[in-house]
PDB file of C-alpha atoms and ligand atoms in Angstrom:
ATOM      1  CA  UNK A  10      27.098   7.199  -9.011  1.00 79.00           C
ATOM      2  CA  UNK A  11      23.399   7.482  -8.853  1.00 92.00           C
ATOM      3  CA  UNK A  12      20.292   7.612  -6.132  1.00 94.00           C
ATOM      4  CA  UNK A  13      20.281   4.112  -5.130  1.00 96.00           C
ATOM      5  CA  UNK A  14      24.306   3.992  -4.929  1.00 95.00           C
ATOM      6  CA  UNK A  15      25.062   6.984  -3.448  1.00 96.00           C
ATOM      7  CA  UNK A  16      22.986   6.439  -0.296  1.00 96.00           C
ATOM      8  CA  UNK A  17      23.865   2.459  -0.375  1.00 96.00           C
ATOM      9  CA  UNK A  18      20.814   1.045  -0.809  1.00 97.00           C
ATOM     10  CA  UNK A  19      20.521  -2.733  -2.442  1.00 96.00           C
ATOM     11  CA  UNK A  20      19.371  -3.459  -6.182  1.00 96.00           C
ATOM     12  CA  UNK A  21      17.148  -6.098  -4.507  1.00 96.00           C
ATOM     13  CA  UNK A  22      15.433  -4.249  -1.939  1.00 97.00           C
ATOM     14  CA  UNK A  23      11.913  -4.314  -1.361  1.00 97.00           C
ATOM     15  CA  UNK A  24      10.187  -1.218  -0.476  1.00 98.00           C
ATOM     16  CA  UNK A  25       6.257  -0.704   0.254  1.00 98.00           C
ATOM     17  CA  UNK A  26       4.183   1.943   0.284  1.00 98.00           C
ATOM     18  CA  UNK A  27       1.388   2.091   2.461  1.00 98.00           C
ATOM     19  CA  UNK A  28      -1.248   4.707   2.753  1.00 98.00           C
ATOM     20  CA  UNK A  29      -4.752   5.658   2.757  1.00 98.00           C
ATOM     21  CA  UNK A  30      -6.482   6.164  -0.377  1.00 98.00           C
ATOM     22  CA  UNK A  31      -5.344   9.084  -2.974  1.00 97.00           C
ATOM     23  CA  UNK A  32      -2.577   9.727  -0.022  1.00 97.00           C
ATOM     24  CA  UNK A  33       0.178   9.492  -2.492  1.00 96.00           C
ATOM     25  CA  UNK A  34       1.156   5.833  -2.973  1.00 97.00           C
ATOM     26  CA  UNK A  35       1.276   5.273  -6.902  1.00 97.00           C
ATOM     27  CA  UNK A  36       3.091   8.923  -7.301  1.00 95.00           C
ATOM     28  CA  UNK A  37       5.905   7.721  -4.959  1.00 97.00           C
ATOM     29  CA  UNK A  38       5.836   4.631  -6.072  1.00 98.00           C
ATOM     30  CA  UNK A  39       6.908   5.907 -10.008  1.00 97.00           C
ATOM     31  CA  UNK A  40       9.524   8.767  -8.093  1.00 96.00           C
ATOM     32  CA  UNK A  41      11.560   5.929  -6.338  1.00 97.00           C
ATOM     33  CA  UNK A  42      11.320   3.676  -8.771  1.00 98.00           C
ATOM     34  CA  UNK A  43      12.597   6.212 -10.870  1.00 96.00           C
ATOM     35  CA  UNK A  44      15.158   7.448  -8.735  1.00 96.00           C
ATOM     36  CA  UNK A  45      16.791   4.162  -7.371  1.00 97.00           C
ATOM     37  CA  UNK A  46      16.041   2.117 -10.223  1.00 97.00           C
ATOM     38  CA  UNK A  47      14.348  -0.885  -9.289  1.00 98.00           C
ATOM     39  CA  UNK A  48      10.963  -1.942 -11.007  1.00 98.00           C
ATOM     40  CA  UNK A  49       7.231  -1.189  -9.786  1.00 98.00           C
ATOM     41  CA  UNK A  50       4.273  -2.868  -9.029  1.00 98.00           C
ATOM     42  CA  UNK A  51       1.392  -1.559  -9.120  1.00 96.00           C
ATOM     43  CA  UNK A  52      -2.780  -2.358  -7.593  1.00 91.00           C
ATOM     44  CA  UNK A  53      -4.532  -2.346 -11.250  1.00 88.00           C
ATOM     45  CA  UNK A  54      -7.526  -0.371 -10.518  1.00 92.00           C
ATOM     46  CA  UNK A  55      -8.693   0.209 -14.152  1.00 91.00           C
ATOM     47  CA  UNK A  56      -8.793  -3.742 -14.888  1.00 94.00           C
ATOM     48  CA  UNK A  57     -10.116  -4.492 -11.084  1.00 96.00           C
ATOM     49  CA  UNK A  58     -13.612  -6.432 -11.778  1.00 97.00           C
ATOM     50  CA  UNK A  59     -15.072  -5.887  -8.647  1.00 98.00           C
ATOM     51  CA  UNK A  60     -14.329  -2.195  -7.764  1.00 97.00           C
ATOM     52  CA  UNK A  61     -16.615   0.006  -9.280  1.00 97.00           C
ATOM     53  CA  UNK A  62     -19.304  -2.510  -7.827  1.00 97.00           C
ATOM     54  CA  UNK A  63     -18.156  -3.049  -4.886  1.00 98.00           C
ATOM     55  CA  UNK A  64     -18.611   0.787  -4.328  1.00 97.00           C
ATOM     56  CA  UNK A  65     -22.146   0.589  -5.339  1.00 97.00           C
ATOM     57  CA  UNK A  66     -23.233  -2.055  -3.123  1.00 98.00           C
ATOM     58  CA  UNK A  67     -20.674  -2.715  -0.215  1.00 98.00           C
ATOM     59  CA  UNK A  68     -22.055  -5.673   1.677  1.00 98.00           C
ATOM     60  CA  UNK A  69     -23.189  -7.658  -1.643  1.00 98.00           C
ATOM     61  CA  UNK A  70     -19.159  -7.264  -3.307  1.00 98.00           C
ATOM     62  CA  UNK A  71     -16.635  -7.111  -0.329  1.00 98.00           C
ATOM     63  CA  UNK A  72     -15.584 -10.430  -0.475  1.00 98.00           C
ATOM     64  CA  UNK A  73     -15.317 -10.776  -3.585  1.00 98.00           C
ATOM     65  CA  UNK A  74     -13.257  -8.036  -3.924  1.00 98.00           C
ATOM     66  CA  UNK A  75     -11.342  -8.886  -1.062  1.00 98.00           C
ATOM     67  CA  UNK A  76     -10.859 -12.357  -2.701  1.00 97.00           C
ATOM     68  CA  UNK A  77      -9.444 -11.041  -5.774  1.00 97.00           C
ATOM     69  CA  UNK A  78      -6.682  -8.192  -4.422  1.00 96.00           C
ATOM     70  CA  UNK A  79      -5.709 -11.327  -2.291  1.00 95.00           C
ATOM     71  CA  UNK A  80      -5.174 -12.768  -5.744  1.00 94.00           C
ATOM     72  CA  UNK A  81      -3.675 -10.032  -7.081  1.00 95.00           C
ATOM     73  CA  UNK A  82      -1.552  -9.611  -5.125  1.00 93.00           C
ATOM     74  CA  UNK A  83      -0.150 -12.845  -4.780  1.00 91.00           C
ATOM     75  CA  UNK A  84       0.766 -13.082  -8.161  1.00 93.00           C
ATOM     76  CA  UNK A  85       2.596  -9.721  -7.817  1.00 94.00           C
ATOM     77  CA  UNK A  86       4.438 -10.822  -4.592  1.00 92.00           C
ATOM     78  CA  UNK A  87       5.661 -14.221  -6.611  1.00 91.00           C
ATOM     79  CA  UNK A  88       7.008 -12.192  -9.383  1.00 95.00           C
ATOM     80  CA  UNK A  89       8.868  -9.889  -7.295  1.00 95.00           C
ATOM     81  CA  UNK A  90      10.204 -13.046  -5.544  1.00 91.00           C
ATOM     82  CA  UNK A  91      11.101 -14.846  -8.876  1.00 94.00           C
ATOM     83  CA  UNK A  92      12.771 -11.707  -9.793  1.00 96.00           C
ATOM     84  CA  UNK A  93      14.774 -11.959  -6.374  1.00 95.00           C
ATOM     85  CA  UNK A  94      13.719  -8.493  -5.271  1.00 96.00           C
ATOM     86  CA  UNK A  95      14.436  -4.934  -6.610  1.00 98.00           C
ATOM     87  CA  UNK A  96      11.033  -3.983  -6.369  1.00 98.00           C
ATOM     88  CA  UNK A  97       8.925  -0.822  -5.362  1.00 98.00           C
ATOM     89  CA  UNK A  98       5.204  -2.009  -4.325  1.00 98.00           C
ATOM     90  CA  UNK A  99       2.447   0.397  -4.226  1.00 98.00           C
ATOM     91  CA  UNK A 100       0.162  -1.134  -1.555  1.00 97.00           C
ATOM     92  CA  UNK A 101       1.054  -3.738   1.135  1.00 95.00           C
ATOM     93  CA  UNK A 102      -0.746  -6.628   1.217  1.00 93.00           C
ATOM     94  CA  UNK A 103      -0.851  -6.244   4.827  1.00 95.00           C
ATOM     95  CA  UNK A 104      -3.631  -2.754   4.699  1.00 97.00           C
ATOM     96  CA  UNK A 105      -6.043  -5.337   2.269  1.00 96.00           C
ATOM     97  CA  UNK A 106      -7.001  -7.541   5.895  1.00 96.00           C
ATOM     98  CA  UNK A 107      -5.735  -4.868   8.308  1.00 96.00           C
ATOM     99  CA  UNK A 108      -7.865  -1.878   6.766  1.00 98.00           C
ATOM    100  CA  UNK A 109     -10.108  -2.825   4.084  1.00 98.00           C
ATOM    101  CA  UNK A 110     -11.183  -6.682   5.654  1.00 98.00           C
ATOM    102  CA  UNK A 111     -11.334  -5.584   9.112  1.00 98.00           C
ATOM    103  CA  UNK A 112     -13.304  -2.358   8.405  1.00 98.00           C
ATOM    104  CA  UNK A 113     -15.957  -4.396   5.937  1.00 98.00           C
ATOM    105  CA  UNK A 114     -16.454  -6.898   8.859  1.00 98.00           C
ATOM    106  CA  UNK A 115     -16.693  -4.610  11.616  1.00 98.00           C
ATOM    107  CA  UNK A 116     -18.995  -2.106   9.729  1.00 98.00           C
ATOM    108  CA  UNK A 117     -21.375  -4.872   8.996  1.00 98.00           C
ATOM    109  CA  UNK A 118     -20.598  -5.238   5.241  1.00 98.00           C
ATOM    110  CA  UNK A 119     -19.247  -8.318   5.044  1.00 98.00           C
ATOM    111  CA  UNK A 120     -20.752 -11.737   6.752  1.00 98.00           C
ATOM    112  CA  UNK A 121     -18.747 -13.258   9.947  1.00 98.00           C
ATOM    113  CA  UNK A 122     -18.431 -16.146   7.742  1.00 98.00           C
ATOM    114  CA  UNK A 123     -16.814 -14.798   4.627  1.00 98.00           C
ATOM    115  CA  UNK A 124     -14.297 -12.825   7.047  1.00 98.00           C
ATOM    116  CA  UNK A 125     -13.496 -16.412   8.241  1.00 98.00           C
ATOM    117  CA  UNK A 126     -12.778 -17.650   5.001  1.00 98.00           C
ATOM    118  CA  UNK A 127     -10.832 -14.765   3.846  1.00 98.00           C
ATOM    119  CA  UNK A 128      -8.544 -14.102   7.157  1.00 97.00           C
ATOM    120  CA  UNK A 129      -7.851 -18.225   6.785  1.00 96.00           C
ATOM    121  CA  UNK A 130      -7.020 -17.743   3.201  1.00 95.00           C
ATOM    122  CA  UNK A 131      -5.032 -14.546   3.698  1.00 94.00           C
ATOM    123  CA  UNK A 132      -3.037 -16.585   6.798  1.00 92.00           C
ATOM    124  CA  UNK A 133      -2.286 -19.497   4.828  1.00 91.00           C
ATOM    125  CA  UNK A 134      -0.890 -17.556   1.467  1.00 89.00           C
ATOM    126  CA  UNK A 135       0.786 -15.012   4.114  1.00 85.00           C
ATOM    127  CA  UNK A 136       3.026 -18.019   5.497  1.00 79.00           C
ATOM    128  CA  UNK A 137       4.076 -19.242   2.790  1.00 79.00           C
ATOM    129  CA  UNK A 138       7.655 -18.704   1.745  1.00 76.00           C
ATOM    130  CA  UNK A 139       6.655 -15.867  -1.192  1.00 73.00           C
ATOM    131  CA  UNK A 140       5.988 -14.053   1.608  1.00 83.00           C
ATOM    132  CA  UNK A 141       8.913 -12.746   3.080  1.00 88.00           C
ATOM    133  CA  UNK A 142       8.463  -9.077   4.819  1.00 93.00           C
ATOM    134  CA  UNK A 143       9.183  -6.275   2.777  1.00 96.00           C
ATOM    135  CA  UNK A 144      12.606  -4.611   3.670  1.00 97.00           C
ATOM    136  CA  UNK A 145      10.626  -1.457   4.430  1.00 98.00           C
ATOM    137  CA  UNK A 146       7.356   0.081   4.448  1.00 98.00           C
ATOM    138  CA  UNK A 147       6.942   3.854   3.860  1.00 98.00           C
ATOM    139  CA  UNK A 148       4.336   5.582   5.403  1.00 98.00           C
ATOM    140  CA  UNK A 149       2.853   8.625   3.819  1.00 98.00           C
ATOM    141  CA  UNK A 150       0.503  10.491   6.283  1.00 97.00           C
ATOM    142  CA  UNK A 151      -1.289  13.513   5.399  1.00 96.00           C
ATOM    143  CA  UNK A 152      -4.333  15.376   7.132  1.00 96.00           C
ATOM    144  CA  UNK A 153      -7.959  14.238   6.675  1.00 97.00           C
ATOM    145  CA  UNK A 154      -8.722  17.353   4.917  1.00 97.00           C
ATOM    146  CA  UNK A 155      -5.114  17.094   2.748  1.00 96.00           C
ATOM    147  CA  UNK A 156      -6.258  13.408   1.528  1.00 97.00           C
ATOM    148  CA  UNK A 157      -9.822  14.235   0.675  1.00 97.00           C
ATOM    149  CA  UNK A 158      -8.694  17.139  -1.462  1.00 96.00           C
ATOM    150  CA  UNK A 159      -6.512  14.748  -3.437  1.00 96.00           C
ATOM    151  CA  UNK A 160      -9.338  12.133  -3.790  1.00 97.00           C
ATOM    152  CA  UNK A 161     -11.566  14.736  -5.464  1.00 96.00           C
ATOM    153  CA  UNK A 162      -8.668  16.107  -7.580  1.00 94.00           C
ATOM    154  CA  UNK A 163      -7.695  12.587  -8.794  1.00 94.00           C
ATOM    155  CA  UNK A 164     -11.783  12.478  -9.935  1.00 95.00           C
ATOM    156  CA  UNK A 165     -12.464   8.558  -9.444  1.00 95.00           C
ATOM    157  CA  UNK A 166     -16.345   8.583  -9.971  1.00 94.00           C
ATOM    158  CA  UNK A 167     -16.825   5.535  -8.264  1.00 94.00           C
ATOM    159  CA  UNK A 168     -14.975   7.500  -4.748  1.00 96.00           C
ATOM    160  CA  UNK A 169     -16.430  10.798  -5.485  1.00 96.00           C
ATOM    161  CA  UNK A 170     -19.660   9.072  -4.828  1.00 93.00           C
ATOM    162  CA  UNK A 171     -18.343   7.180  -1.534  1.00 96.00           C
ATOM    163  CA  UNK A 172     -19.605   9.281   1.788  1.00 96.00           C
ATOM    164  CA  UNK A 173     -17.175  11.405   3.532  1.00 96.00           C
ATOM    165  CA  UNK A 174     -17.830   9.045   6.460  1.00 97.00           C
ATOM    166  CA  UNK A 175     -15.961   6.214   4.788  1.00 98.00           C
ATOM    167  CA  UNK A 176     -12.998   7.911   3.998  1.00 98.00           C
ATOM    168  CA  UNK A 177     -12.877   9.348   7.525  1.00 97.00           C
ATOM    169  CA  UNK A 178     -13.247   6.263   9.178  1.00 98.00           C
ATOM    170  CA  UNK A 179     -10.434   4.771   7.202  1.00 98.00           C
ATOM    171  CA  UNK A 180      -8.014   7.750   8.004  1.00 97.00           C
ATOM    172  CA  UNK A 181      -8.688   6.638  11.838  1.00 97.00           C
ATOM    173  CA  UNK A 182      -7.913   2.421  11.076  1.00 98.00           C
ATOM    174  CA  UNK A 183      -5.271   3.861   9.297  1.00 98.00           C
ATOM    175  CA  UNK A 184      -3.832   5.978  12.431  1.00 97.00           C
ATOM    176  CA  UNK A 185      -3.911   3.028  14.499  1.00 98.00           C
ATOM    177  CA  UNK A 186      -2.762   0.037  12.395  1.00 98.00           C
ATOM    178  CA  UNK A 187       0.689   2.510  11.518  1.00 98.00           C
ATOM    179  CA  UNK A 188       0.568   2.590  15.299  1.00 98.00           C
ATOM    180  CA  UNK A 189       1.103  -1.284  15.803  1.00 97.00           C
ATOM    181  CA  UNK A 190       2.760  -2.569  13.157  1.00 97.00           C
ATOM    182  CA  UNK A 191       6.006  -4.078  13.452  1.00 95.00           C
ATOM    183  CA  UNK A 192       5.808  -6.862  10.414  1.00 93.00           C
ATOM    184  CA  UNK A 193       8.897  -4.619   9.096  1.00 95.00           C
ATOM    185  CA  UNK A 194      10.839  -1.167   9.462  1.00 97.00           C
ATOM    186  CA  UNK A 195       8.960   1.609   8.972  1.00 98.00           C
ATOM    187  CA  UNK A 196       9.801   5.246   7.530  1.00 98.00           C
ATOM    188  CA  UNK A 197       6.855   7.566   8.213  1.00 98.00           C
ATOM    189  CA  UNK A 198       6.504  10.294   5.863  1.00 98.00           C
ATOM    190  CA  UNK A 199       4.384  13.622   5.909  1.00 97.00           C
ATOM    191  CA  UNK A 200       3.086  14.952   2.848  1.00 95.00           C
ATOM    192  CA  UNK A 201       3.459  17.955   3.674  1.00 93.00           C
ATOM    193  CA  UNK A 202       6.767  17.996   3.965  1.00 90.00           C
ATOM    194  CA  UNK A 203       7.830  17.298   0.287  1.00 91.00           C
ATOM    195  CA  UNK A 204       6.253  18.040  -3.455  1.00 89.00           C
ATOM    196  CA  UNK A 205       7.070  15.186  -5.701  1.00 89.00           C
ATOM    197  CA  UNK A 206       5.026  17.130  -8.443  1.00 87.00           C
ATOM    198  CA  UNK A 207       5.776  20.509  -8.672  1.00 86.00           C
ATOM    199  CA  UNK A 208       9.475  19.881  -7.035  1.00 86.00           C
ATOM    200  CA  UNK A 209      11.540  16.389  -8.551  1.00 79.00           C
ATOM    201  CA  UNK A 210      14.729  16.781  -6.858  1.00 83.00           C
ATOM    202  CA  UNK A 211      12.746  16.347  -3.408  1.00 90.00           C
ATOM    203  CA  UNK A 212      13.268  12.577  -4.223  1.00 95.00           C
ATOM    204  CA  UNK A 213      16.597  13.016  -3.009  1.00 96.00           C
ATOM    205  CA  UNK A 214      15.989  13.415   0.711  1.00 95.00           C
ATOM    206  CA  UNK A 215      13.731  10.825   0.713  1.00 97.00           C
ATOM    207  CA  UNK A 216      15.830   8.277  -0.832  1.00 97.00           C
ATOM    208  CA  UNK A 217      18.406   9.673   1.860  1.00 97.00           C
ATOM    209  CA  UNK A 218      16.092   8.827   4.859  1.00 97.00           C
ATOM    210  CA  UNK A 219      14.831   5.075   2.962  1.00 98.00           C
ATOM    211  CA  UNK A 220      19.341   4.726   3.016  1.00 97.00           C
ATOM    212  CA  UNK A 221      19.298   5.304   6.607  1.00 96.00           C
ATOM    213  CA  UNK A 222      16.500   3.401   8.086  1.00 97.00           C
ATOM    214  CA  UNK A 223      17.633   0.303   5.832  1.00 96.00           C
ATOM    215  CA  UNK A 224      21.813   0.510   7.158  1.00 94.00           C
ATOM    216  CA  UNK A 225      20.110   0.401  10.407  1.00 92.00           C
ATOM    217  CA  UNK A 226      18.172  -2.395   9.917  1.00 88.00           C
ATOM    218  CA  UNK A 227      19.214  -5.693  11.104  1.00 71.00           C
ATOM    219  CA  UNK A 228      17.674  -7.952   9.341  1.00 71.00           C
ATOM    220  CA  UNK A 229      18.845  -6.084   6.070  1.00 74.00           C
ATOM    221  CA  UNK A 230      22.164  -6.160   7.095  1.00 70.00           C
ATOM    222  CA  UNK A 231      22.052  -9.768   7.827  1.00 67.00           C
ATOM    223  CA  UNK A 232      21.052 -10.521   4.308  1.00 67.00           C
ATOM    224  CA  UNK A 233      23.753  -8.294   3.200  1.00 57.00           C
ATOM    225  CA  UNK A 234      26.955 -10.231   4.555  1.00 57.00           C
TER     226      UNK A 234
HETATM  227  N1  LIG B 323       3.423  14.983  -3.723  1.00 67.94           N
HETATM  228  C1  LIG B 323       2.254  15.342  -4.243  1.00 67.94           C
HETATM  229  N2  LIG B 323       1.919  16.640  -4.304  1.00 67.94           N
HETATM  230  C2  LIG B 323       0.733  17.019  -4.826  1.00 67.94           C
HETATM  231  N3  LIG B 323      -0.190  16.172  -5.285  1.00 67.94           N
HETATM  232  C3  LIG B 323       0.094  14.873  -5.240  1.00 67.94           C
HETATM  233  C4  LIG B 323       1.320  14.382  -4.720  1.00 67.94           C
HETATM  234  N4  LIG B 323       1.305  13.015  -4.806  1.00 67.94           N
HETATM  235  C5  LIG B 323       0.125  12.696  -5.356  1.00 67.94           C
HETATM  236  N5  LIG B 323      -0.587  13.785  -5.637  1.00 67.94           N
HETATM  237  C6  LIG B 323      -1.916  13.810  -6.269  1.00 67.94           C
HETATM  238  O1  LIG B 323      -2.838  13.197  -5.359  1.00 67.94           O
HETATM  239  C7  LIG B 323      -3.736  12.339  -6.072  1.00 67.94           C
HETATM  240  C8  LIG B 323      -3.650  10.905  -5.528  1.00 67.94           C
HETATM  241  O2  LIG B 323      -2.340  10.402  -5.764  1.00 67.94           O
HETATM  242  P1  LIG B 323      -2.067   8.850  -6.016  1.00 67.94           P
HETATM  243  O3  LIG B 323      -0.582   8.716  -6.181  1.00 67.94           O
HETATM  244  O4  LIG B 323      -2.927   8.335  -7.123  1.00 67.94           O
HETATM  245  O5  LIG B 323      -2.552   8.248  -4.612  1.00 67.94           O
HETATM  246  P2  LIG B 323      -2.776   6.757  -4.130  1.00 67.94           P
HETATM  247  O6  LIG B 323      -1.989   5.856  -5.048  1.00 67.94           O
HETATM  248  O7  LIG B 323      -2.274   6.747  -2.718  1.00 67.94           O
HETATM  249  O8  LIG B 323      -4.238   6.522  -4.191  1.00 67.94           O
HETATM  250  C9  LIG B 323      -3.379  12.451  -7.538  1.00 67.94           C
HETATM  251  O9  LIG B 323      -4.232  13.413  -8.114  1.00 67.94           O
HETATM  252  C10 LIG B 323      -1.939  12.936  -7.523  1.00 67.94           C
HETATM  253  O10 LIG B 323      -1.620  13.675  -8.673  1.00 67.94           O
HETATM  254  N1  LIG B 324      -8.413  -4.531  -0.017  1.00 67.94           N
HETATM  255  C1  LIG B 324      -9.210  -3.540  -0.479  1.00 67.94           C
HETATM  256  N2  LIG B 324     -10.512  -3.527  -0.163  1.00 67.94           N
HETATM  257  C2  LIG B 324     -11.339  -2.555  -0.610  1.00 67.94           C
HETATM  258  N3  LIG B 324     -10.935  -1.569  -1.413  1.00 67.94           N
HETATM  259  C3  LIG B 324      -9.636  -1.547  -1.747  1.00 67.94           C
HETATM  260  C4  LIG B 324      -8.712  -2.504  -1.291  1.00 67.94           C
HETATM  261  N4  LIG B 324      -7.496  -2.199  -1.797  1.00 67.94           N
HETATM  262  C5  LIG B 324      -7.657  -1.101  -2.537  1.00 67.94           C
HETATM  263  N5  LIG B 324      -8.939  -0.712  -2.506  1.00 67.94           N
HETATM  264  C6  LIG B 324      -9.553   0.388  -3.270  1.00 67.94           C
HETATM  265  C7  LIG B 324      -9.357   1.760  -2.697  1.00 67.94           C
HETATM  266  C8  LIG B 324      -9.292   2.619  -3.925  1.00 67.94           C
HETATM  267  O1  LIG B 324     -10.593   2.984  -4.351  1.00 67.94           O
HETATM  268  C9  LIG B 324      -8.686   1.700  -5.001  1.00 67.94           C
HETATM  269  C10 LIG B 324      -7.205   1.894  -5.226  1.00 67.94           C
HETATM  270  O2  LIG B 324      -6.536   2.240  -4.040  1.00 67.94           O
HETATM  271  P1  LIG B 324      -5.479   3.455  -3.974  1.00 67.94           P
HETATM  272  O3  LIG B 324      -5.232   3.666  -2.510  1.00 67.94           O
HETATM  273  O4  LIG B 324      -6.085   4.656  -4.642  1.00 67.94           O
HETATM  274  O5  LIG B 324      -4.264   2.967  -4.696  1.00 67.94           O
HETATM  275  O6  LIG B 324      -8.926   0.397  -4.553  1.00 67.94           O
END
């Protein structure tokens, strides 16, 4: 019997991962997908048009940006719905207008107007019936100093260059939005508390914990009779 099995979780489940940047997401996001055997789908920063410009010059790129993860991701949320789930997503769609939007507009780096457009756009794709919620969102949650540490380690030149004040500033949206959000369950997980590198078989409790939060959840059971 293996991961997924064992701890009776569904080969059509859904699972998110949410987190601030270089928290963790894409290195979970390979473990489960690994472990329960369900596919991935990834945020393509190498191919992303917009990024490394976007972190030059803030207010002149962040609609543009934010106008083509909304893209992005739409296409990857159709595919996992033509596939009929079985999917683990690295990145919700709902941190691109809940962070990343929302901290642009408020900052002062992107217009009134283009925030317009894009929450209208983002509401209107949202509803739409490729949309369904996720079956769960994980949460990984780490110290200020903890993520920092693994955003110079990963190297991106374009973030090394980004000041400390933007990452911090994040980590406190981030706080907050966690705080609020209800669009699905949620499993919060430290990163402290397990070692997906250096330690592989510390999948297993976490695939134990994703089993229990989902055979609580109603709406997952629903779908299951
Ligand atoms: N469990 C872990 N223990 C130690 N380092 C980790 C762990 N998970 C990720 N890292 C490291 O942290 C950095 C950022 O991880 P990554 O998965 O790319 O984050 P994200 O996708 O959230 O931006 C990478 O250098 C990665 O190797
Ligand atoms: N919606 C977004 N707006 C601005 N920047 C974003 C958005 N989504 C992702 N990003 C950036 C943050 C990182 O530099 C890369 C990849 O994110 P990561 O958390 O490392 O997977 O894209």
């Amino acid at each position: 019997m293996n991961l997924r099995e064992k701890y009776g979780i569904r080969n059509d489940a859904v699972i998110t991962i949410a987190g601030t940047v270089g928290v963790g997401k894409s290195t979970m996001t390979n473990a489960l997908a690994d472990a329960l055997n369900l596919r991935t789908s990834f945020e393509k920063v190498d191919t992303n048009p917009y990024l490394d410009k976007f972190y030059q010059d803030f207010a002149r790129w962040s609609f543009h940006l934010q106008i083509y993860f909304l893209a992005e991701r739409f296409k990857e949320q159709k595919r996992m719905f033509e596939y009929g789930g079985g999917f683990i997503q690295d990145r919700s769609i709902y941190e691109d207008t809940g962070i990343f939007a929302k901290m642009h507009y408020e900052k002062g780096t992107m217009s009134e107007v283009d925030y317009e457009t894009y929450t209208s756009l983002f509401d209107a794709m949202v509803m739409s019936p490729y949309f369904p919620a996720p079956d769960l969102l994980i949460y990984l949650e780490g110290t200020f100093d903890e993520v920092v540490e693994r955003i110079k380690e990963r190297g991106r030149p374009m973030e090394q260059q980004t000041p400390i004040e933007y990452w911090k500033e994040m980590n406190t949206r981030y706080e907050n939005w966690i705080n609020n959000f209800n669009a699905c369950p949620v499993l919060r997980l430290s990163i402290s508390e397990y070692d997906l590198i250096k330690n592989e078989s510390s999948v297993e409790e976490i695939v134990k914990k994703i089993g229990n939060v989902l055979n609580h959840s109603q709406k997952y059971m629903k779908s299951r009779s």
